[in-house]
């Protein structure tokens, strides 16, 4: 089974190349298009259509939604029932870990899903959710990471997916569950973000170096989030992505600056806190100056995040139907996850309100 996005892979010319290659090799295949973040309805439809049909390998070529869809389909083909039954926080069944062999080939640099054991599934609406199908066995058998596949990624998607990788790296770096290995990968990934994110956004059609740098950053972010966990930005992303039809990268890109501004404010008078020490390191990576006081680096980093959000033209949450009256409902369902410090209710409200 081949799963792809609905258009981008064909705009690049690689879609027809893949299909022609499969046919030329004498391989029979089913082809499904993924045009949106995967829902239980979508996954159940694909699985019910092809269960018992002799699928031997699932191959996903596309962005994070395609990766998650492929992972979910490979996991659901061998078992009975709806994927809803197996979702964390939604279903009441434990997945046995059986699956069809799975190959992941990302065409965006964002989620790092090609390196993780979970597939994120969303149901949008008043009682919506964004939850994971998770098992150690769900890590792809093979991840093919080729920056040439990313050259045709539109600038808008380059920006939002890149901010997702940025958020995952920073949140896992300052997480209380981090360790020396995840710290090394996260910090290197953050250096890649500093060097290549804006270049990929501005020169993405022909800058293979920038695409490769961002591909590496996204891959590292998948590894570090799986080991160290994520923070409040992703805590917000869960209810926002369930209640509203907001792309995940838009939530991350929109809330990164206000959440970390309040995080720095809450930690700045605690220089011994490990997370603040790491934020100082990151602030120096992104700084445009040297030999300043730590506080100056930290305040400059807050401004840098605002500047990056503006340069990348990250949409506001209000463009997807989020309004002032929704703030309380979202906060009620938001978890801090592994965030290094608790924000007050007023700070959480301010973070959301600033992006309406």
CSV table of C-alpha atoms in Angstrom, one decimal:
chain,number,residue,atom,x,y,z
A,1,UNK,CA,0.0,0.0,0.0
A,2,UNK,CA,1.2,3.4,-1.0
A,3,UNK,CA,0.0,6.5,1.0
A,4,UNK,CA,0.8,10.0,-0.3
A,5,UNK,CA,-0.3,13.5,0.1
A,6,UNK,CA,-3.0,14.8,-2.2
A,7,UNK,CA,-0.9,17.2,-4.4
A,8,UNK,CA,2.6,18.2,-3.3
A,9,UNK,CA,4.3,15.0,-4.2
A,10,UNK,CA,2.8,15.2,-7.7
A,11,UNK,CA,3.8,18.8,-8.1
A,12,UNK,CA,7.4,17.7,-7.5
A,13,UNK,CA,7.2,15.0,-10.1
A,14,UNK,CA,8.2,12.4,-7.6
A,15,UNK,CA,4.7,10.9,-7.3
A,16,UNK,CA,4.6,9.7,-10.9
A,17,UNK,CA,8.2,8.5,-10.6
A,18,UNK,CA,7.3,6.3,-7.6
A,19,UNK,CA,4.2,4.8,-9.2
A,20,UNK,CA,6.0,4.2,-12.5
A,21,UNK,CA,8.8,2.5,-10.6
A,22,UNK,CA,6.4,0.2,-8.7
A,23,UNK,CA,4.7,-0.8,-11.9
A,24,UNK,CA,8.0,-1.3,-13.6
A,25,UNK,CA,9.1,-3.6,-10.8
A,26,UNK,CA,6.0,-5.7,-11.3
A,27,UNK,CA,4.6,-4.8,-7.9
A,28,UNK,CA,0.9,-4.7,-7.3
A,29,UNK,CA,-0.2,-1.8,-5.1
A,30,UNK,CA,-3.1,0.1,-3.6
A,31,UNK,CA,-2.8,3.9,-3.5
A,32,UNK,CA,-4.5,6.1,-0.9
A,33,UNK,CA,-4.4,9.9,-0.8
A,34,UNK,CA,-4.1,11.7,2.6
A,35,UNK,CA,-5.3,15.3,2.3
A,36,UNK,CA,-5.7,16.1,6.0
A,37,UNK,CA,-4.6,15.2,9.5
A,38,UNK,CA,-5.8,11.6,10.0
A,39,UNK,CA,-9.1,11.0,11.7
A,40,UNK,CA,-10.5,7.7,13.0
A,41,UNK,CA,-13.0,7.8,10.2
A,42,UNK,CA,-10.3,8.0,7.6
A,43,UNK,CA,-8.1,5.3,9.0
A,44,UNK,CA,-11.0,3.0,9.6
A,45,UNK,CA,-12.2,3.5,6.0
A,46,UNK,CA,-8.7,2.6,4.5
A,47,UNK,CA,-8.3,-0.4,6.8
A,48,UNK,CA,-11.8,-1.8,6.1
A,49,UNK,CA,-11.2,-1.4,2.4
A,50,UNK,CA,-7.9,-3.3,2.4
A,51,UNK,CA,-8.0,-5.6,5.4
A,52,UNK,CA,-7.6,-9.2,4.1
A,53,UNK,CA,-6.4,-7.9,0.7
A,54,UNK,CA,-2.9,-9.2,0.9
A,55,UNK,CA,-1.1,-5.9,1.8
A,56,UNK,CA,2.5,-6.9,2.6
A,57,UNK,CA,4.2,-3.5,3.1
A,58,UNK,CA,2.8,0.0,3.8
A,59,UNK,CA,4.8,2.9,2.4
A,60,UNK,CA,4.1,6.5,3.4
A,61,UNK,CA,5.5,9.3,1.3
A,62,UNK,CA,4.5,12.7,2.5
A,63,UNK,CA,4.2,15.1,5.4
A,64,UNK,CA,3.5,14.3,9.1
A,65,UNK,CA,-0.1,13.5,8.4
A,66,UNK,CA,0.8,10.9,5.8
A,67,UNK,CA,3.5,9.4,8.1
A,68,UNK,CA,0.9,9.1,10.9
A,69,UNK,CA,-1.7,7.7,8.6
A,70,UNK,CA,0.8,5.1,7.3
A,71,UNK,CA,1.8,4.1,10.8
A,72,UNK,CA,-1.8,3.8,11.9
A,73,UNK,CA,-2.9,1.7,8.8
A,74,UNK,CA,0.1,-0.7,9.2
A,75,UNK,CA,-0.9,-1.2,12.8
A,76,UNK,CA,-4.6,-1.6,12.3
A,77,UNK,CA,-4.6,-4.0,9.3
A,78,UNK,CA,-3.8,-7.1,11.4
A,79,UNK,CA,-6.2,-6.4,14.2
A,80,UNK,CA,-10.0,-6.1,14.6
A,81,UNK,CA,-12.1,-3.1,15.5
A,82,UNK,CA,-11.8,0.6,15.0
A,83,UNK,CA,-8.7,2.6,15.7
A,84,UNK,CA,-10.8,4.5,18.2
A,85,UNK,CA,-10.8,1.5,20.4
A,86,UNK,CA,-7.0,1.6,20.8
A,87,UNK,CA,-6.4,5.4,21.1
A,88,UNK,CA,-4.9,6.7,24.4
A,89,UNK,CA,-7.5,8.5,26.4
A,90,UNK,CA,-10.3,7.4,24.1
A,91,UNK,CA,-10.5,3.6,23.7
A,92,UNK,CA,-10.3,0.8,26.2
A,93,UNK,CA,-8.3,-1.8,24.3
A,94,UNK,CA,-4.5,-2.3,24.3
A,95,UNK,CA,-2.9,-2.8,20.9
A,96,UNK,CA,-0.9,-6.1,20.8
A,97,UNK,CA,1.8,-4.5,18.6
A,98,UNK,CA,1.2,-6.6,15.5
A,99,UNK,CA,1.5,-4.7,12.3
A,100,UNK,CA,2.4,-4.8,8.6
A,101,UNK,CA,6.0,-3.7,7.8
A,102,UNK,CA,6.1,0.1,7.4
A,103,UNK,CA,8.4,2.4,5.4
A,104,UNK,CA,8.3,6.1,6.0
A,105,UNK,CA,9.6,8.8,3.6
A,106,UNK,CA,9.0,12.4,4.7
A,107,UNK,CA,8.5,15.2,2.3
A,108,UNK,CA,8.4,17.9,5.0
A,109,UNK,CA,10.8,18.7,7.8
A,110,UNK,CA,8.6,18.9,10.8
A,111,UNK,CA,7.0,16.2,13.0
A,112,UNK,CA,9.8,13.7,13.0
A,113,UNK,CA,7.1,11.0,12.8
A,114,UNK,CA,9.5,8.8,10.8
A,115,UNK,CA,11.5,8.3,14.1
A,116,UNK,CA,8.6,7.8,16.6
A,117,UNK,CA,6.4,5.0,17.9
A,118,UNK,CA,3.1,6.9,17.9
A,119,UNK,CA,0.6,8.0,15.3
A,120,UNK,CA,-1.4,11.1,16.2
A,121,UNK,CA,-5.1,10.8,15.3
A,122,UNK,CA,-7.6,13.8,15.4
A,123,UNK,CA,-11.3,14.1,15.6
A,124,UNK,CA,-12.4,17.8,15.2
A,125,UNK,CA,-15.5,19.1,16.8
A,126,UNK,CA,-17.1,20.2,20.1
A,127,UNK,CA,-16.1,16.9,21.7
A,128,UNK,CA,-13.0,16.5,19.5
A,129,UNK,CA,-9.6,15.1,20.5
A,130,UNK,CA,-6.1,14.7,19.4
A,131,UNK,CA,-4.7,11.4,20.7
A,132,UNK,CA,-2.0,8.8,19.9
A,133,UNK,CA,-2.0,5.2,18.8
A,134,UNK,CA,1.2,4.0,20.4
A,135,UNK,CA,3.4,0.9,20.8
A,136,UNK,CA,7.1,0.3,20.8
A,137,UNK,CA,6.7,-1.8,17.6
A,138,UNK,CA,5.3,1.1,15.6
A,139,UNK,CA,8.6,2.7,14.9
A,140,UNK,CA,9.1,2.4,11.1
A,141,UNK,CA,11.2,-0.5,9.8
A,142,UNK,CA,12.9,1.9,7.4
A,143,UNK,CA,13.0,5.7,7.3
A,144,UNK,CA,14.3,7.2,4.0
A,145,UNK,CA,15.1,10.9,4.6
A,146,UNK,CA,16.0,12.6,1.3
A,147,UNK,CA,16.1,16.4,1.2
A,148,UNK,CA,15.4,16.3,-2.6
A,149,UNK,CA,11.9,15.2,-1.7
A,150,UNK,CA,11.4,18.4,0.2
A,151,UNK,CA,12.5,21.0,-2.4
A,152,UNK,CA,8.9,21.4,-3.7
A,153,UNK,CA,7.4,21.8,-0.2
A,154,UNK,CA,5.5,25.2,-0.3
A,155,UNK,CA,6.9,28.0,1.8
A,156,UNK,CA,3.9,28.2,4.1
A,157,UNK,CA,4.2,24.5,4.9
A,158,UNK,CA,8.0,24.8,5.2
A,159,UNK,CA,7.4,27.5,7.9
A,160,UNK,CA,4.7,25.7,10.0
A,161,UNK,CA,6.4,22.3,9.8
A,162,UNK,CA,9.7,23.9,10.6
A,163,UNK,CA,8.3,25.6,13.7
A,164,UNK,CA,6.9,22.2,14.8
A,165,UNK,CA,10.4,20.8,14.7
A,166,UNK,CA,11.8,23.9,16.5
A,167,UNK,CA,9.2,23.5,19.2
A,168,UNK,CA,9.8,19.8,19.7
A,169,UNK,CA,13.6,20.4,20.0
A,170,UNK,CA,13.3,23.2,22.5
A,171,UNK,CA,10.6,21.5,24.6
A,172,UNK,CA,12.5,18.2,24.8
A,173,UNK,CA,15.7,20.1,25.5
A,174,UNK,CA,14.3,21.8,28.6
A,175,UNK,CA,12.2,18.9,29.7
A,176,UNK,CA,12.7,17.5,33.1
A,177,UNK,CA,12.9,14.0,31.5
A,178,UNK,CA,15.8,14.9,29.2
A,179,UNK,CA,19.2,13.1,29.4
A,180,UNK,CA,22.7,13.8,28.0
A,181,UNK,CA,21.9,12.0,24.7
A,182,UNK,CA,18.7,13.9,24.0
A,183,UNK,CA,20.4,17.1,25.1
A,184,UNK,CA,23.1,16.6,22.6
A,185,UNK,CA,20.7,15.8,19.7
A,186,UNK,CA,18.3,18.6,20.7
A,187,UNK,CA,21.0,21.3,20.9
A,188,UNK,CA,22.5,20.2,17.6
A,189,UNK,CA,19.0,20.3,16.1
A,190,UNK,CA,18.4,23.8,17.4
A,191,UNK,CA,21.7,24.9,15.8
A,192,UNK,CA,20.3,23.5,12.5
A,193,UNK,CA,17.1,25.5,13.0
A,194,UNK,CA,19.0,28.7,13.6
A,195,UNK,CA,21.1,28.2,10.5
A,196,UNK,CA,18.5,26.7,8.1
A,197,UNK,CA,14.9,27.4,8.9
A,198,UNK,CA,14.6,30.9,7.4
A,199,UNK,CA,16.8,29.8,4.4
A,200,UNK,CA,14.5,26.9,3.7
A,201,UNK,CA,11.5,29.2,3.9
A,202,UNK,CA,13.0,31.8,1.6
A,203,UNK,CA,15.1,29.6,-0.8
A,204,UNK,CA,13.4,26.2,-0.4
A,205,UNK,CA,13.0,25.5,-4.1
A,206,UNK,CA,16.7,25.4,-4.8
A,207,UNK,CA,18.6,25.3,-1.5
A,208,UNK,CA,19.3,21.6,-0.9
A,209,UNK,CA,21.7,22.4,1.9
A,210,UNK,CA,18.9,24.2,3.8
A,211,UNK,CA,16.5,21.3,3.1
A,212,UNK,CA,19.0,18.8,4.4
A,213,UNK,CA,19.7,20.8,7.5
A,214,UNK,CA,16.0,21.0,8.3
A,215,UNK,CA,15.5,17.3,7.6
A,216,UNK,CA,18.2,16.5,10.1
A,217,UNK,CA,16.6,18.9,12.7
A,218,UNK,CA,13.2,17.3,12.2
A,219,UNK,CA,14.7,13.8,12.5
A,220,UNK,CA,16.5,14.7,15.8
A,221,UNK,CA,13.3,16.3,17.1
A,222,UNK,CA,11.5,13.0,16.6
A,223,UNK,CA,14.1,11.1,18.6
A,224,UNK,CA,14.3,13.6,21.4
A,225,UNK,CA,10.5,14.0,21.9
A,226,UNK,CA,10.1,10.3,22.1
A,227,UNK,CA,12.7,10.0,24.9
A,228,UNK,CA,12.3,13.3,26.8
A,229,UNK,CA,8.7,14.4,26.2
A,230,UNK,CA,7.2,17.7,25.2
A,231,UNK,CA,5.9,20.8,26.9
A,232,UNK,CA,3.1,23.3,27.1
A,233,UNK,CA,3.0,24.3,23.5
A,234,UNK,CA,2.1,20.7,22.6
A,235,UNK,CA,-0.1,20.6,25.6
A,236,UNK,CA,-2.1,23.4,24.0
A,237,UNK,CA,-2.0,21.7,20.6
A,238,UNK,CA,-4.0,18.7,21.8
A,239,UNK,CA,-7.3,20.5,22.6
A,240,UNK,CA,-6.8,23.2,19.9
A,241,UNK,CA,-6.3,20.5,17.3
A,242,UNK,CA,-9.4,18.6,18.6
A,243,UNK,CA,-11.8,21.5,18.9
A,244,UNK,CA,-10.7,23.4,15.8
A,245,UNK,CA,-9.5,22.5,12.3
A,246,UNK,CA,-6.0,24.0,13.0
A,247,UNK,CA,-2.9,22.4,11.4
A,248,UNK,CA,-0.5,21.2,14.1
A,249,UNK,CA,2.4,23.3,12.8
A,250,UNK,CA,0.3,26.5,13.0
A,251,UNK,CA,-0.5,25.9,16.7
A,252,UNK,CA,3.2,25.3,17.4
A,253,UNK,CA,4.4,28.3,15.4
A,254,UNK,CA,1.8,30.6,16.8
A,255,UNK,CA,2.2,29.8,20.5
A,256,UNK,CA,6.0,29.2,20.7
A,257,UNK,CA,6.9,32.8,21.3
A,258,UNK,CA,4.3,33.7,24.0
A,259,UNK,CA,4.6,30.4,25.9
A,260,UNK,CA,8.4,30.6,26.1
A,261,UNK,CA,8.3,34.3,27.0
A,262,UNK,CA,6.2,33.5,30.1
A,263,UNK,CA,8.4,30.5,30.8
A,264,UNK,CA,11.6,32.6,30.8
A,265,UNK,CA,9.8,35.2,33.0
A,266,UNK,CA,8.9,32.5,35.5
A,267,UNK,CA,12.5,31.1,35.6
A,268,UNK,CA,14.6,34.1,35.2
A,269,UNK,CA,15.0,34.7,39.0
A,270,UNK,CA,16.1,31.1,39.5
A,271,UNK,CA,19.5,30.9,37.8
A,272,UNK,CA,20.2,27.5,39.3
A,273,UNK,CA,17.2,25.9,37.5
A,274,UNK,CA,18.5,23.4,34.9
A,275,UNK,CA,15.9,24.6,32.4
A,276,UNK,CA,17.0,28.2,32.7
A,277,UNK,CA,20.6,27.3,32.2
A,278,UNK,CA,19.6,25.5,29.0
A,279,UNK,CA,17.5,28.4,27.9
A,280,UNK,CA,20.6,30.6,28.3
A,281,UNK,CA,22.5,28.3,26.0
A,282,UNK,CA,19.8,28.3,23.4
A,283,UNK,CA,19.5,32.1,23.7
A,284,UNK,CA,23.2,32.4,22.9
A,285,UNK,CA,22.8,30.1,19.9
A,286,UNK,CA,20.1,32.4,18.5
A,287,UNK,CA,21.7,35.7,19.6
A,288,UNK,CA,23.0,38.3,17.2
A,289,UNK,CA,25.6,39.6,19.7
A,290,UNK,CA,28.2,38.3,22.1
A,291,UNK,CA,29.5,39.1,25.6
A,292,UNK,CA,26.3,40.2,27.3
A,293,UNK,CA,24.7,39.3,30.6
A,294,UNK,CA,22.6,36.2,30.7
A,295,UNK,CA,19.4,38.2,31.2
A,296,UNK,CA,20.1,40.2,28.0
A,297,UNK,CA,20.5,36.9,26.1
A,298,UNK,CA,17.2,35.6,27.5
A,299,UNK,CA,15.2,38.8,26.7
A,300,UNK,CA,16.7,38.9,23.2
A,301,UNK,CA,15.6,35.3,22.7
A,302,UNK,CA,12.0,36.3,23.5
A,303,UNK,CA,12.2,39.0,20.9
A,304,UNK,CA,13.9,36.6,18.4
A,305,UNK,CA,11.0,34.2,18.7
A,306,UNK,CA,8.5,36.9,18.0
A,307,UNK,CA,10.6,38.0,15.0
A,308,UNK,CA,10.8,34.5,13.6
A,309,UNK,CA,7.1,34.0,13.9
A,310,UNK,CA,6.6,37.3,12.0
A,311,UNK,CA,9.1,36.5,9.3
A,312,UNK,CA,7.6,33.1,8.7
A,313,UNK,CA,4.1,34.7,8.4
A,314,UNK,CA,2.6,32.1,10.9
A,315,UNK,CA,-1.2,32.5,10.8
A,316,UNK,CA,-3.1,33.5,13.9
A,317,UNK,CA,-5.4,31.0,15.6
A,318,UNK,CA,-8.4,33.3,14.9
A,319,UNK,CA,-8.0,32.4,11.2
A,320,UNK,CA,-9.2,28.9,12.1
A,321,UNK,CA,-12.2,29.9,14.2
A,322,UNK,CA,-10.5,30.3,17.7
A,323,UNK,CA,-12.1,33.2,19.6
A,324,UNK,CA,-11.8,34.8,23.1
A,325,UNK,CA,-14.8,32.8,24.4
A,326,UNK,CA,-12.9,29.5,23.7
A,327,UNK,CA,-9.9,30.3,25.9
A,328,UNK,CA,-11.3,28.8,29.1
A,329,UNK,CA,-12.4,25.6,27.4
A,330,UNK,CA,-9.0,25.1,25.8
A,331,UNK,CA,-7.1,25.8,29.1
A,332,UNK,CA,-9.3,23.3,30.9
A,333,UNK,CA,-8.1,20.5,28.6
A,334,UNK,CA,-4.5,21.6,28.4
A,335,UNK,CA,-1.6,19.7,30.0
A,336,UNK,CA,1.8,21.1,30.8
A,337,UNK,CA,3.2,17.7,29.9
A,338,UNK,CA,7.0,17.9,30.7
A,339,UNK,CA,7.2,21.7,30.7
A,340,UNK,CA,9.9,22.8,33.2
A,341,UNK,CA,7.7,25.3,35.0
A,342,UNK,CA,3.9,25.8,35.5
A,343,UNK,CA,2.4,28.9,33.9
A,344,UNK,CA,-0.4,30.6,35.8
A,345,UNK,CA,-3.9,30.6,34.4
A,346,UNK,CA,-3.5,34.3,33.6
A,347,UNK,CA,-0.3,33.6,31.7
A,348,UNK,CA,-1.9,30.8,29.7
A,349,UNK,CA,-4.8,33.0,28.9
A,350,UNK,CA,-2.4,35.7,27.8
A,351,UNK,CA,-0.5,33.3,25.5
A,352,UNK,CA,-3.7,32.3,23.7
A,353,UNK,CA,-5.2,35.8,23.6
A,354,UNK,CA,-2.0,37.2,22.0
A,355,UNK,CA,-2.6,35.0,19.0
A,356,UNK,CA,-6.2,35.7,18.4
